[in-house]
Amino acid sequence: MKLGATAGFVNVGVELGGDAQSTSAITKSRTKTRSSKVIALKGLSDYTGTIVIDDFHYIETDIQRSLIRALKQKIFDGLRVVVLAVPHRAYDVVKVETEMTGRVRQIEIPKWSNDQLSEIPNIGFDKLNADVPDHIRNTLVSESFASPHLMQWFCSRICTDNGIDVTLSERKSISIDDERSFFSEIAVNTSKRAFDRLAAGPRQRTDRIARSFSDGTQGDIYLAILRAISATGPKLALTYEEVRSKLRELMSGEIPQSHEVSRVLVKMTEIARDKIEGEAVIEWDDDEKILHIIDPFFAFYLRWGTHSSDQMRS
């Protein structure tokens, strides 16, 4: 018997019989395959850099688990892996693979502080030779939901409303004439489509039950829950009980059952993840019973958006 190997194949030649005339050769080929996972992990054996997994929270739980389990031994051997996720999903690695407990270090990127947000109008308007009253700056900070992008949008709108597109030749005091109109007009251009998609809910064959609100209007359970979320401020993280409490205040009739509220929040999370472009605006943690508003633009819309601020706010 003689063995030879070429390019991933093992060739086996078997000689039968005693002389050259009666000898025949039977050659069999066997393919030696290796999965892409094995090849990738072998390639990591000598890798000295850092693996970065972005948007880990978008990955399905089962795939998260498979990924971490595949990398686990390499991590134990010294491979550096950075997993990027939204703050409330920071410990997904440990949740899907408990053996990673004690081997994960969270490095939190903090939200912008009020002082940091204030620097945007402070520096920007000074460069434009414009003065904005302190109470206006404080209002801009409180309405920005810790988002520098919203703060920049506010400042840009103030410049547009006051006809400022270049540095002024003389110092000028500027302000906001009507704060309600100012923020409401900006809100229309933020997350209206996301709100409408969540308010519409999933497709279904039968009409939903009309719920009565204390202001005399009506709407289904999806609108009721969105209004309840809005009535909390909205807070960027709120518990199930806070949602239920606001439903009691907003509704004149019987409020939805507990399981109905949970079911709708789960459906809203699915819609936000699968049916709305970009980053999911909300996410319901069914284990912890906490709703997270991920997108500050959506939070801003809930406070100031259409369906009039009077209707949306408590």
PDB file of C-alpha atoms in Angstrom:
ATOM      1  CA  MET A   1       0.000   0.000   0.000  1.00  0.00           C
ATOM      2  CA  LYS A   2       1.303   3.469  -0.785  1.00  0.00           C
ATOM      3  CA  LEU A   3      -0.009   6.830   0.475  1.00  0.00           C
ATOM      4  CA  GLY A   4       0.291  10.245  -1.088  1.00  0.00           C
ATOM      5  CA  ALA A   5      -1.316  13.612  -0.318  1.00  0.00           C
ATOM      6  CA  THR A   6      -1.973  16.554  -2.614  1.00  0.00           C
ATOM      7  CA  ALA A   7      -3.928  19.759  -2.145  1.00  0.00           C
ATOM      8  CA  GLY A   8      -6.391  18.585   0.472  1.00  0.00           C
ATOM      9  CA  PHE A   9      -6.858  15.095  -0.955  1.00  0.00           C
ATOM     10  CA  VAL A  10      -5.429  11.832   0.354  1.00  0.00           C
ATOM     11  CA  ASN A  11      -4.794   9.290  -2.399  1.00  0.00           C
ATOM     12  CA  VAL A  12      -4.683   5.608  -1.451  1.00  0.00           C
ATOM     13  CA  GLY A  13      -3.261   3.138  -3.981  1.00  0.00           C
ATOM     14  CA  VAL A  14      -3.796  -0.590  -3.327  1.00  0.00           C
ATOM     15  CA  GLU A  15      -1.794  -3.256  -5.265  1.00  0.00           C
ATOM     16  CA  LEU A  16      -3.550  -6.602  -5.803  1.00  0.00           C
ATOM     17  CA  GLY A  17      -1.854  -9.827  -7.076  1.00  0.00           C
ATOM     18  CA  GLY A  18       1.696 -11.132  -7.187  1.00  0.00           C
ATOM     19  CA  ASP A  19       3.183 -10.044 -10.530  1.00  0.00           C
ATOM     20  CA  ALA A  20       3.141  -7.079 -12.845  1.00  0.00           C
ATOM     21  CA  GLN A  21       0.764  -8.723 -15.365  1.00  0.00           C
ATOM     22  CA  SER A  22      -1.859  -9.547 -12.747  1.00  0.00           C
ATOM     23  CA  THR A  23      -1.481  -6.325 -10.885  1.00  0.00           C
ATOM     24  CA  SER A  24      -4.228  -3.740 -11.022  1.00  0.00           C
ATOM     25  CA  ALA A  25      -4.391  -0.489  -9.137  1.00  0.00           C
ATOM     26  CA  ILE A  26      -7.454   0.859  -7.419  1.00  0.00           C
ATOM     27  CA  THR A  27      -7.199   4.482  -6.436  1.00  0.00           C
ATOM     28  CA  LYS A  28      -9.640   6.009  -4.049  1.00  0.00           C
ATOM     29  CA  SER A  29      -9.809   9.705  -3.221  1.00  0.00           C
ATOM     30  CA  ARG A  30     -11.078  11.047   0.083  1.00  0.00           C
ATOM     31  CA  THR A  31     -11.744  14.747   0.585  1.00  0.00           C
ATOM     32  CA  LYS A  32     -10.533  16.132   3.852  1.00  0.00           C
ATOM     33  CA  THR A  33     -12.760  19.106   4.668  1.00  0.00           C
ATOM     34  CA  ARG A  34     -12.553  21.652   7.439  1.00  0.00           C
ATOM     35  CA  SER A  35     -15.310  24.046   8.441  1.00  0.00           C
ATOM     36  CA  SER A  36     -14.850  27.784   8.092  1.00  0.00           C
ATOM     37  CA  LYS A  37     -15.182  28.001  11.884  1.00  0.00           C
ATOM     38  CA  VAL A  38     -12.177  25.686  12.405  1.00  0.00           C
ATOM     39  CA  ILE A  39     -10.131  27.545   9.811  1.00  0.00           C
ATOM     40  CA  ALA A  40     -11.005  30.938  11.356  1.00  0.00           C
ATOM     41  CA  LEU A  41     -10.159  29.798  14.885  1.00  0.00           C
ATOM     42  CA  LYS A  42      -6.863  28.315  13.711  1.00  0.00           C
ATOM     43  CA  GLY A  43      -6.052  31.626  12.065  1.00  0.00           C
ATOM     44  CA  LEU A  44      -6.661  33.388  15.379  1.00  0.00           C
ATOM     45  CA  SER A  45      -4.073  31.221  17.137  1.00  0.00           C
ATOM     46  CA  ASP A  46      -1.234  33.486  16.031  1.00  0.00           C
ATOM     47  CA  TYR A  47      -3.272  36.699  15.854  1.00  0.00           C
ATOM     48  CA  THR A  48      -1.900  39.429  18.118  1.00  0.00           C
ATOM     49  CA  GLY A  49      -4.433  42.172  17.395  1.00  0.00           C
ATOM     50  CA  THR A  50      -7.864  42.857  18.867  1.00  0.00           C
ATOM     51  CA  ILE A  51     -11.160  41.483  17.533  1.00  0.00           C
ATOM     52  CA  VAL A  52     -13.974  44.091  17.527  1.00  0.00           C
ATOM     53  CA  ILE A  53     -17.612  42.962  17.273  1.00  0.00           C
ATOM     54  CA  ASP A  54     -19.811  45.988  16.595  1.00  0.00           C
ATOM     55  CA  ASP A  55     -23.559  46.184  17.335  1.00  0.00           C
ATOM     56  CA  PHE A  56     -23.470  42.941  19.333  1.00  0.00           C
ATOM     57  CA  HIS A  57     -26.991  43.683  20.586  1.00  0.00           C
ATOM     58  CA  TYR A  58     -28.355  43.284  17.061  1.00  0.00           C
ATOM     59  CA  ILE A  59     -27.221  39.640  16.866  1.00  0.00           C
ATOM     60  CA  GLU A  60     -29.804  36.960  17.647  1.00  0.00           C
ATOM     61  CA  THR A  61     -29.299  35.374  21.074  1.00  0.00           C
ATOM     62  CA  ASP A  62     -28.514  31.893  19.724  1.00  0.00           C
ATOM     63  CA  ILE A  63     -25.879  33.310  17.380  1.00  0.00           C
ATOM     64  CA  GLN A  64     -24.437  35.435  20.195  1.00  0.00           C
ATOM     65  CA  ARG A  65     -24.067  32.267  22.260  1.00  0.00           C
ATOM     66  CA  SER A  66     -22.425  30.315  19.425  1.00  0.00           C
ATOM     67  CA  LEU A  67     -20.050  33.170  18.704  1.00  0.00           C
ATOM     68  CA  ILE A  68     -18.905  33.604  22.309  1.00  0.00           C
ATOM     69  CA  ARG A  69     -18.549  29.849  22.837  1.00  0.00           C
ATOM     70  CA  ALA A  70     -16.430  29.587  19.703  1.00  0.00           C
ATOM     71  CA  LEU A  71     -14.160  32.414  20.872  1.00  0.00           C
ATOM     72  CA  LYS A  72     -14.179  31.485  24.554  1.00  0.00           C
ATOM     73  CA  GLN A  73     -11.077  29.294  24.624  1.00  0.00           C
ATOM     74  CA  LYS A  74      -9.135  31.761  22.502  1.00  0.00           C
ATOM     75  CA  ILE A  75     -10.130  34.520  24.926  1.00  0.00           C
ATOM     76  CA  PHE A  76      -8.991  32.381  27.853  1.00  0.00           C
ATOM     77  CA  ASP A  77      -5.692  31.927  25.999  1.00  0.00           C
ATOM     78  CA  GLY A  78      -5.227  35.684  25.733  1.00  0.00           C
ATOM     79  CA  LEU A  79      -7.104  36.814  22.631  1.00  0.00           C
ATOM     80  CA  ARG A  80      -8.467  40.339  23.092  1.00  0.00           C
ATOM     81  CA  VAL A  81     -12.086  40.821  22.028  1.00  0.00           C
ATOM     82  CA  VAL A  82     -14.035  44.085  22.240  1.00  0.00           C
ATOM     83  CA  VAL A  83     -17.828  43.826  22.065  1.00  0.00           C
ATOM     84  CA  LEU A  84     -19.742  47.035  21.327  1.00  0.00           C
ATOM     85  CA  ALA A  85     -23.367  47.270  22.467  1.00  0.00           C
ATOM     86  CA  VAL A  86     -25.918  49.744  23.780  1.00  0.00           C
ATOM     87  CA  PRO A  87     -25.559  50.339  27.548  1.00  0.00           C
ATOM     88  CA  HIS A  88     -28.533  48.270  28.718  1.00  0.00           C
ATOM     89  CA  ARG A  89     -27.199  45.265  26.751  1.00  0.00           C
ATOM     90  CA  ALA A  90     -23.658  45.569  28.071  1.00  0.00           C
ATOM     91  CA  TYR A  91     -23.702  42.163  29.782  1.00  0.00           C
ATOM     92  CA  ASP A  92     -25.157  40.096  26.942  1.00  0.00           C
ATOM     93  CA  VAL A  93     -21.840  38.225  26.743  1.00  0.00           C
ATOM     94  CA  VAL A  94     -22.258  36.936  30.291  1.00  0.00           C
ATOM     95  CA  LYS A  95     -25.977  36.253  29.838  1.00  0.00           C
ATOM     96  CA  VAL A  96     -25.395  33.979  26.846  1.00  0.00           C
ATOM     97  CA  GLU A  97     -22.308  32.282  28.317  1.00  0.00           C
ATOM     98  CA  THR A  98     -22.018  32.233  32.112  1.00  0.00           C
ATOM     99  CA  GLU A  99     -18.406  30.973  31.988  1.00  0.00           C
ATOM    100  CA  MET A 100     -17.429  34.474  30.852  1.00  0.00           C
ATOM    101  CA  THR A 101     -18.378  35.801  34.302  1.00  0.00           C
ATOM    102  CA  GLY A 102     -15.357  37.563  35.773  1.00  0.00           C
ATOM    103  CA  ARG A 103     -13.654  37.682  32.394  1.00  0.00           C
ATOM    104  CA  VAL A 104     -15.641  40.631  31.028  1.00  0.00           C
ATOM    105  CA  ARG A 105     -14.810  44.207  31.878  1.00  0.00           C
ATOM    106  CA  GLN A 106     -17.358  46.860  31.030  1.00  0.00           C
ATOM    107  CA  ILE A 107     -15.978  50.137  29.697  1.00  0.00           C
ATOM    108  CA  GLU A 108     -18.889  52.549  29.707  1.00  0.00           C
ATOM    109  CA  ILE A 109     -18.973  55.475  27.316  1.00  0.00           C
ATOM    110  CA  PRO A 110     -20.946  58.004  29.368  1.00  0.00           C
ATOM    111  CA  LYS A 111     -23.683  60.222  28.037  1.00  0.00           C
ATOM    112  CA  TRP A 112     -22.953  63.876  27.540  1.00  0.00           C
ATOM    113  CA  SER A 113     -23.250  65.832  30.758  1.00  0.00           C
ATOM    114  CA  ASN A 114     -25.223  69.073  31.019  1.00  0.00           C
ATOM    115  CA  ASP A 115     -21.974  71.057  31.188  1.00  0.00           C
ATOM    116  CA  GLN A 116     -20.667  69.383  28.039  1.00  0.00           C
ATOM    117  CA  LEU A 117     -23.921  70.010  26.196  1.00  0.00           C
ATOM    118  CA  SER A 118     -23.837  73.666  27.275  1.00  0.00           C
ATOM    119  CA  GLU A 119     -20.462  74.095  25.589  1.00  0.00           C
ATOM    120  CA  ILE A 120     -22.087  73.683  22.170  1.00  0.00           C
ATOM    121  CA  PRO A 121     -24.192  76.882  22.368  1.00  0.00           C
ATOM    122  CA  ASN A 122     -21.594  78.653  24.526  1.00  0.00           C
ATOM    123  CA  ILE A 123     -18.784  78.225  22.018  1.00  0.00           C
ATOM    124  CA  GLY A 124     -20.906  78.310  18.876  1.00  0.00           C
ATOM    125  CA  PHE A 125     -22.894  81.452  19.551  1.00  0.00           C
ATOM    126  CA  ASP A 126     -19.813  83.256  20.849  1.00  0.00           C
ATOM    127  CA  LYS A 127     -18.062  82.527  17.535  1.00  0.00           C
ATOM    128  CA  LEU A 128     -21.088  83.984  15.749  1.00  0.00           C
ATOM    129  CA  ASN A 129     -20.917  87.102  17.941  1.00  0.00           C
ATOM    130  CA  ALA A 130     -24.357  86.306  19.393  1.00  0.00           C
ATOM    131  CA  ASP A 131     -25.633  86.175  22.961  1.00  0.00           C
ATOM    132  CA  VAL A 132     -28.294  83.700  24.125  1.00  0.00           C
ATOM    133  CA  PRO A 133     -29.921  84.097  27.576  1.00  0.00           C
ATOM    134  CA  ASP A 134     -28.953  81.570  30.238  1.00  0.00           C
ATOM    135  CA  HIS A 135     -32.515  80.313  30.635  1.00  0.00           C
ATOM    136  CA  ILE A 136     -32.649  79.488  26.910  1.00  0.00           C
ATOM    137  CA  ARG A 137     -29.394  77.534  27.096  1.00  0.00           C
ATOM    138  CA  ASN A 138     -30.708  75.637  30.120  1.00  0.00           C
ATOM    139  CA  THR A 139     -33.922  74.798  28.254  1.00  0.00           C
ATOM    140  CA  LEU A 140     -31.958  73.541  25.252  1.00  0.00           C
ATOM    141  CA  VAL A 141     -29.943  71.278  27.540  1.00  0.00           C
ATOM    142  CA  SER A 142     -33.022  69.863  29.281  1.00  0.00           C
ATOM    143  CA  GLU A 143     -34.745  69.136  25.957  1.00  0.00           C
ATOM    144  CA  SER A 144     -31.760  67.488  24.257  1.00  0.00           C
ATOM    145  CA  PHE A 145     -32.033  64.121  26.070  1.00  0.00           C
ATOM    146  CA  ALA A 146     -28.220  64.099  26.454  1.00  0.00           C
ATOM    147  CA  SER A 147     -27.813  64.156  22.669  1.00  0.00           C
ATOM    148  CA  PRO A 148     -25.231  66.557  21.172  1.00  0.00           C
ATOM    149  CA  HIS A 149     -26.909  66.057  17.791  1.00  0.00           C
ATOM    150  CA  LEU A 150     -30.223  67.401  19.092  1.00  0.00           C
ATOM    151  CA  MET A 151     -28.409  70.309  20.717  1.00  0.00           C
ATOM    152  CA  GLN A 152     -26.713  71.144  17.404  1.00  0.00           C
ATOM    153  CA  TRP A 153     -30.085  70.962  15.655  1.00  0.00           C
ATOM    154  CA  PHE A 154     -31.583  73.389  18.190  1.00  0.00           C
ATOM    155  CA  CYS A 155     -28.719  75.841  17.737  1.00  0.00           C
ATOM    156  CA  SER A 156     -28.950  75.626  13.952  1.00  0.00           C
ATOM    157  CA  ARG A 157     -32.679  76.333  14.099  1.00  0.00           C
ATOM    158  CA  ILE A 158     -32.129  79.361  16.375  1.00  0.00           C
ATOM    159  CA  CYS A 159     -29.635  80.735  13.846  1.00  0.00           C
ATOM    160  CA  THR A 160     -32.087  80.188  10.989  1.00  0.00           C
ATOM    161  CA  ASP A 161     -34.947  81.852  12.887  1.00  0.00           C
ATOM    162  CA  ASN A 162     -32.728  84.853  13.656  1.00  0.00           C
ATOM    163  CA  GLY A 163     -31.276  85.127  10.154  1.00  0.00           C
ATOM    164  CA  ILE A 164     -27.723  84.244  11.199  1.00  0.00           C
ATOM    165  CA  ASP A 165     -25.625  82.390   8.625  1.00  0.00           C
ATOM    166  CA  VAL A 166     -22.244  84.080   9.154  1.00  0.00           C
ATOM    167  CA  THR A 167     -20.451  85.741  12.071  1.00  0.00           C
ATOM    168  CA  LEU A 168     -22.224  88.978  12.932  1.00  0.00           C
ATOM    169  CA  SER A 169     -20.348  92.236  12.543  1.00  0.00           C
ATOM    170  CA  GLU A 170     -21.831  93.503  15.828  1.00  0.00           C
ATOM    171  CA  ARG A 171     -22.753  91.699  19.014  1.00  0.00           C
ATOM    172  CA  LYS A 172     -26.443  90.744  19.050  1.00  0.00           C
ATOM    173  CA  SER A 173     -28.769  89.192  21.623  1.00  0.00           C
ATOM    174  CA  ILE A 174     -30.990  86.428  20.230  1.00  0.00           C
ATOM    175  CA  SER A 175     -33.706  84.277  21.772  1.00  0.00           C
ATOM    176  CA  ILE A 176     -36.663  81.957  21.089  1.00  0.00           C
ATOM    177  CA  ASP A 177     -40.021  83.684  20.696  1.00  0.00           C
ATOM    178  CA  ASP A 178     -42.287  80.667  21.358  1.00  0.00           C
ATOM    179  CA  GLU A 179     -40.649  77.602  22.901  1.00  0.00           C
ATOM    180  CA  ARG A 180     -43.639  75.324  22.271  1.00  0.00           C
ATOM    181  CA  SER A 181     -43.726  76.152  18.552  1.00  0.00           C
ATOM    182  CA  PHE A 182     -39.938  76.040  18.321  1.00  0.00           C
ATOM    183  CA  PHE A 183     -39.617  72.483  19.678  1.00  0.00           C
ATOM    184  CA  SER A 184     -42.818  71.163  18.076  1.00  0.00           C
ATOM    185  CA  GLU A 185     -41.719  72.263  14.603  1.00  0.00           C
ATOM    186  CA  ILE A 186     -38.346  70.563  15.055  1.00  0.00           C
ATOM    187  CA  ALA A 187     -39.973  67.396  16.395  1.00  0.00           C
ATOM    188  CA  VAL A 188     -42.048  66.894  13.246  1.00  0.00           C
ATOM    189  CA  ASN A 189     -38.814  66.218  11.338  1.00  0.00           C
ATOM    190  CA  THR A 190     -37.343  63.741  13.828  1.00  0.00           C
ATOM    191  CA  SER A 191     -39.092  60.409  14.477  1.00  0.00           C
ATOM    192  CA  LYS A 192     -42.615  60.780  13.106  1.00  0.00           C
ATOM    193  CA  ARG A 193     -42.285  57.733  10.847  1.00  0.00           C
ATOM    194  CA  ALA A 194     -41.064  55.582  13.729  1.00  0.00           C
ATOM    195  CA  PHE A 195     -43.929  56.758  15.937  1.00  0.00           C
ATOM    196  CA  ASP A 196     -46.533  56.111  13.238  1.00  0.00           C
ATOM    197  CA  ARG A 197     -45.132  52.635  12.593  1.00  0.00           C
ATOM    198  CA  LEU A 198     -45.269  51.708  16.274  1.00  0.00           C
ATOM    199  CA  ALA A 199     -48.746  53.207  16.669  1.00  0.00           C
ATOM    200  CA  ALA A 200     -49.977  51.137  13.718  1.00  0.00           C
ATOM    201  CA  GLY A 201     -48.754  47.928  15.356  1.00  0.00           C
ATOM    202  CA  PRO A 202     -48.562  44.613  13.500  1.00  0.00           C
ATOM    203  CA  ARG A 203     -50.926  43.701  10.716  1.00  0.00           C
ATOM    204  CA  GLN A 204     -53.991  41.802  11.845  1.00  0.00           C
ATOM    205  CA  ARG A 205     -57.358  40.721  10.477  1.00  0.00           C
ATOM    206  CA  THR A 206     -59.696  42.240  13.023  1.00  0.00           C
ATOM    207  CA  ASP A 207     -60.002  45.812  14.233  1.00  0.00           C
ATOM    208  CA  ARG A 208     -58.520  46.519  17.618  1.00  0.00           C
ATOM    209  CA  ILE A 209     -60.664  47.561  20.562  1.00  0.00           C
ATOM    210  CA  ALA A 210     -61.078  51.348  20.784  1.00  0.00           C
ATOM    211  CA  ARG A 211     -59.931  52.624  24.173  1.00  0.00           C
ATOM    212  CA  SER A 212     -61.305  55.795  25.756  1.00  0.00           C
ATOM    213  CA  PHE A 213     -58.917  58.441  27.075  1.00  0.00           C
ATOM    214  CA  SER A 214     -59.650  60.928  29.820  1.00  0.00           C
ATOM    215  CA  ASP A 215     -59.350  63.841  27.333  1.00  0.00           C
ATOM    216  CA  GLY A 216     -62.361  62.514  25.407  1.00  0.00           C
ATOM    217  CA  THR A 217     -60.378  60.988  22.521  1.00  0.00           C
ATOM    218  CA  GLN A 218     -60.056  57.334  21.588  1.00  0.00           C
ATOM    219  CA  GLY A 219     -57.338  55.043  20.318  1.00  0.00           C
ATOM    220  CA  ASP A 220     -56.232  51.428  20.395  1.00  0.00           C
ATOM    221  CA  ILE A 221     -53.843  49.821  22.880  1.00  0.00           C
ATOM    222  CA  TYR A 222     -50.757  50.726  20.836  1.00  0.00           C
ATOM    223  CA  LEU A 223     -51.557  54.433  20.908  1.00  0.00           C
ATOM    224  CA  ALA A 224     -52.536  54.182  24.587  1.00  0.00           C
ATOM    225  CA  ILE A 225     -49.149  52.713  25.515  1.00  0.00           C
ATOM    226  CA  LEU A 226     -47.228  55.270  23.431  1.00  0.00           C
ATOM    227  CA  ARG A 227     -49.120  58.053  25.175  1.00  0.00           C
ATOM    228  CA  ALA A 228     -48.376  56.462  28.555  1.00  0.00           C
ATOM    229  CA  ILE A 229     -44.665  56.305  27.699  1.00  0.00           C
ATOM    230  CA  SER A 230     -44.744  59.943  26.608  1.00  0.00           C
ATOM    231  CA  ALA A 231     -46.477  60.970  29.829  1.00  0.00           C
ATOM    232  CA  THR A 232     -43.484  59.792  31.890  1.00  0.00           C
ATOM    233  CA  GLY A 233     -41.444  62.666  30.455  1.00  0.00           C
ATOM    234  CA  PRO A 234     -40.576  60.511  28.632  1.00  0.00           C
ATOM    235  CA  LYS A 235     -37.973  58.780  30.754  1.00  0.00           C
ATOM    236  CA  LEU A 236     -35.269  56.971  28.795  1.00  0.00           C
ATOM    237  CA  ALA A 237     -35.730  53.869  30.948  1.00  0.00           C
ATOM    238  CA  LEU A 238     -39.022  53.086  32.625  1.00  0.00           C
ATOM    239  CA  THR A 239     -40.488  50.134  34.423  1.00  0.00           C
ATOM    240  CA  TYR A 240     -43.624  48.215  33.597  1.00  0.00           C
ATOM    241  CA  GLU A 241     -45.345  49.710  36.660  1.00  0.00           C
ATOM    242  CA  GLU A 242     -44.571  53.235  35.470  1.00  0.00           C
ATOM    243  CA  VAL A 243     -46.256  52.467  32.150  1.00  0.00           C
ATOM    244  CA  ARG A 244     -49.284  50.980  33.946  1.00  0.00           C
ATOM    245  CA  SER A 245     -49.482  53.962  36.297  1.00  0.00           C
ATOM    246  CA  LYS A 246     -49.641  56.405  33.382  1.00  0.00           C
ATOM    247  CA  LEU A 247     -52.247  54.263  31.638  1.00  0.00           C
ATOM    248  CA  ARG A 248     -54.454  54.593  34.712  1.00  0.00           C
ATOM    249  CA  GLU A 249     -54.101  58.384  34.582  1.00  0.00           C
ATOM    250  CA  LEU A 250     -54.699  58.686  30.837  1.00  0.00           C
ATOM    251  CA  MET A 251     -57.573  56.256  30.324  1.00  0.00           C
ATOM    252  CA  SER A 252     -61.147  56.850  31.398  1.00  0.00           C
ATOM    253  CA  GLY A 253     -62.259  53.245  30.960  1.00  0.00           C
ATOM    254  CA  GLU A 254     -60.784  49.904  31.941  1.00  0.00           C
ATOM    255  CA  ILE A 255     -57.042  49.794  31.412  1.00  0.00           C
ATOM    256  CA  PRO A 256     -55.450  46.909  29.471  1.00  0.00           C
ATOM    257  CA  GLN A 257     -54.600  43.707  31.332  1.00  0.00           C
ATOM    258  CA  SER A 258     -50.998  43.105  32.406  1.00  0.00           C
ATOM    259  CA  HIS A 259     -50.390  40.443  29.777  1.00  0.00           C
ATOM    260  CA  GLU A 260     -51.818  42.730  27.084  1.00  0.00           C
ATOM    261  CA  VAL A 261     -49.367  45.508  27.970  1.00  0.00           C
ATOM    262  CA  SER A 262     -46.415  43.092  27.978  1.00  0.00           C
ATOM    263  CA  ARG A 263     -47.508  41.583  24.658  1.00  0.00           C
ATOM    264  CA  VAL A 264     -47.723  44.998  23.006  1.00  0.00           C
ATOM    265  CA  LEU A 265     -44.310  46.060  24.337  1.00  0.00           C
ATOM    266  CA  VAL A 266     -42.803  42.855  22.922  1.00  0.00           C
ATOM    267  CA  LYS A 267     -44.473  43.534  19.550  1.00  0.00           C
ATOM    268  CA  MET A 268     -43.286  47.133  19.560  1.00  0.00           C
ATOM    269  CA  THR A 269     -39.732  45.937  20.146  1.00  0.00           C
ATOM    270  CA  GLU A 270     -40.006  43.555  17.185  1.00  0.00           C
ATOM    271  CA  ILE A 271     -41.361  46.344  14.971  1.00  0.00           C
ATOM    272  CA  ALA A 272     -38.626  48.752  16.102  1.00  0.00           C
ATOM    273  CA  ARG A 273     -35.969  46.147  15.344  1.00  0.00           C
ATOM    274  CA  ASP A 274     -37.311  44.653  12.107  1.00  0.00           C
ATOM    275  CA  LYS A 275     -39.602  47.214  10.475  1.00  0.00           C
ATOM    276  CA  ILE A 276     -37.967  50.585  11.143  1.00  0.00           C
ATOM    277  CA  GLU A 277     -34.742  51.603   9.425  1.00  0.00           C
ATOM    278  CA  GLY A 278     -31.686  52.426  11.499  1.00  0.00           C
ATOM    279  CA  GLU A 279     -31.119  51.935  15.205  1.00  0.00           C
ATOM    280  CA  ALA A 280     -34.096  50.504  17.077  1.00  0.00           C
ATOM    281  CA  VAL A 281     -35.857  53.389  18.832  1.00  0.00           C
ATOM    282  CA  ILE A 282     -37.091  51.324  21.787  1.00  0.00           C
ATOM    283  CA  GLU A 283     -36.455  47.941  23.364  1.00  0.00           C
ATOM    284  CA  TRP A 284     -38.497  46.099  25.971  1.00  0.00           C
ATOM    285  CA  ASP A 285     -36.523  43.871  28.340  1.00  0.00           C
ATOM    286  CA  ASP A 286     -39.112  41.215  29.170  1.00  0.00           C
ATOM    287  CA  ASP A 287     -36.890  39.632  31.846  1.00  0.00           C
ATOM    288  CA  GLU A 288     -36.246  42.839  33.780  1.00  0.00           C
ATOM    289  CA  LYS A 289     -39.610  44.421  32.827  1.00  0.00           C
ATOM    290  CA  ILE A 290     -37.925  47.654  31.745  1.00  0.00           C
ATOM    291  CA  LEU A 291     -38.558  49.647  28.587  1.00  0.00           C
ATOM    292  CA  HIS A 292     -35.550  51.456  27.131  1.00  0.00           C
ATOM    293  CA  ILE A 293     -35.894  54.397  24.757  1.00  0.00           C
ATOM    294  CA  ILE A 294     -32.668  54.017  22.831  1.00  0.00           C
ATOM    295  CA  ASP A 295     -33.023  56.891  20.381  1.00  0.00           C
ATOM    296  CA  PRO A 296     -33.037  60.393  21.927  1.00  0.00           C
ATOM    297  CA  PHE A 297     -34.731  61.735  18.766  1.00  0.00           C
ATOM    298  CA  PHE A 298     -37.647  59.395  19.420  1.00  0.00           C
ATOM    299  CA  ALA A 299     -37.845  60.540  23.039  1.00  0.00           C
ATOM    300  CA  PHE A 300     -37.861  64.137  21.807  1.00  0.00           C
ATOM    301  CA  TYR A 301     -40.651  63.327  19.364  1.00  0.00           C
ATOM    302  CA  LEU A 302     -42.744  61.729  22.104  1.00  0.00           C
ATOM    303  CA  ARG A 303     -42.470  64.942  24.092  1.00  0.00           C
ATOM    304  CA  TRP A 304     -43.063  67.443  21.321  1.00  0.00           C
ATOM    305  CA  GLY A 305     -44.285  65.539  18.276  1.00  0.00           C
ATOM    306  CA  THR A 306     -47.482  65.557  16.288  1.00  0.00           C
ATOM    307  CA  HIS A 307     -50.863  64.407  17.523  1.00  0.00           C
ATOM    308  CA  SER A 308     -50.287  67.796  19.165  1.00  0.00           C
ATOM    309  CA  SER A 309     -48.248  68.140  22.300  1.00  0.00           C
ATOM    310  CA  ASP A 310     -51.486  68.702  24.251  1.00  0.00           C
ATOM    311  CA  GLN A 311     -52.757  65.298  23.167  1.00  0.00           C
ATOM    312  CA  MET A 312     -49.480  63.466  23.639  1.00  0.00           C
ATOM    313  CA  ARG A 313     -48.517  64.918  27.012  1.00  0.00           C
ATOM    314  CA  SER A 314     -50.272  64.291  30.310  1.00  0.00           C
TER     315      SER A 314
END
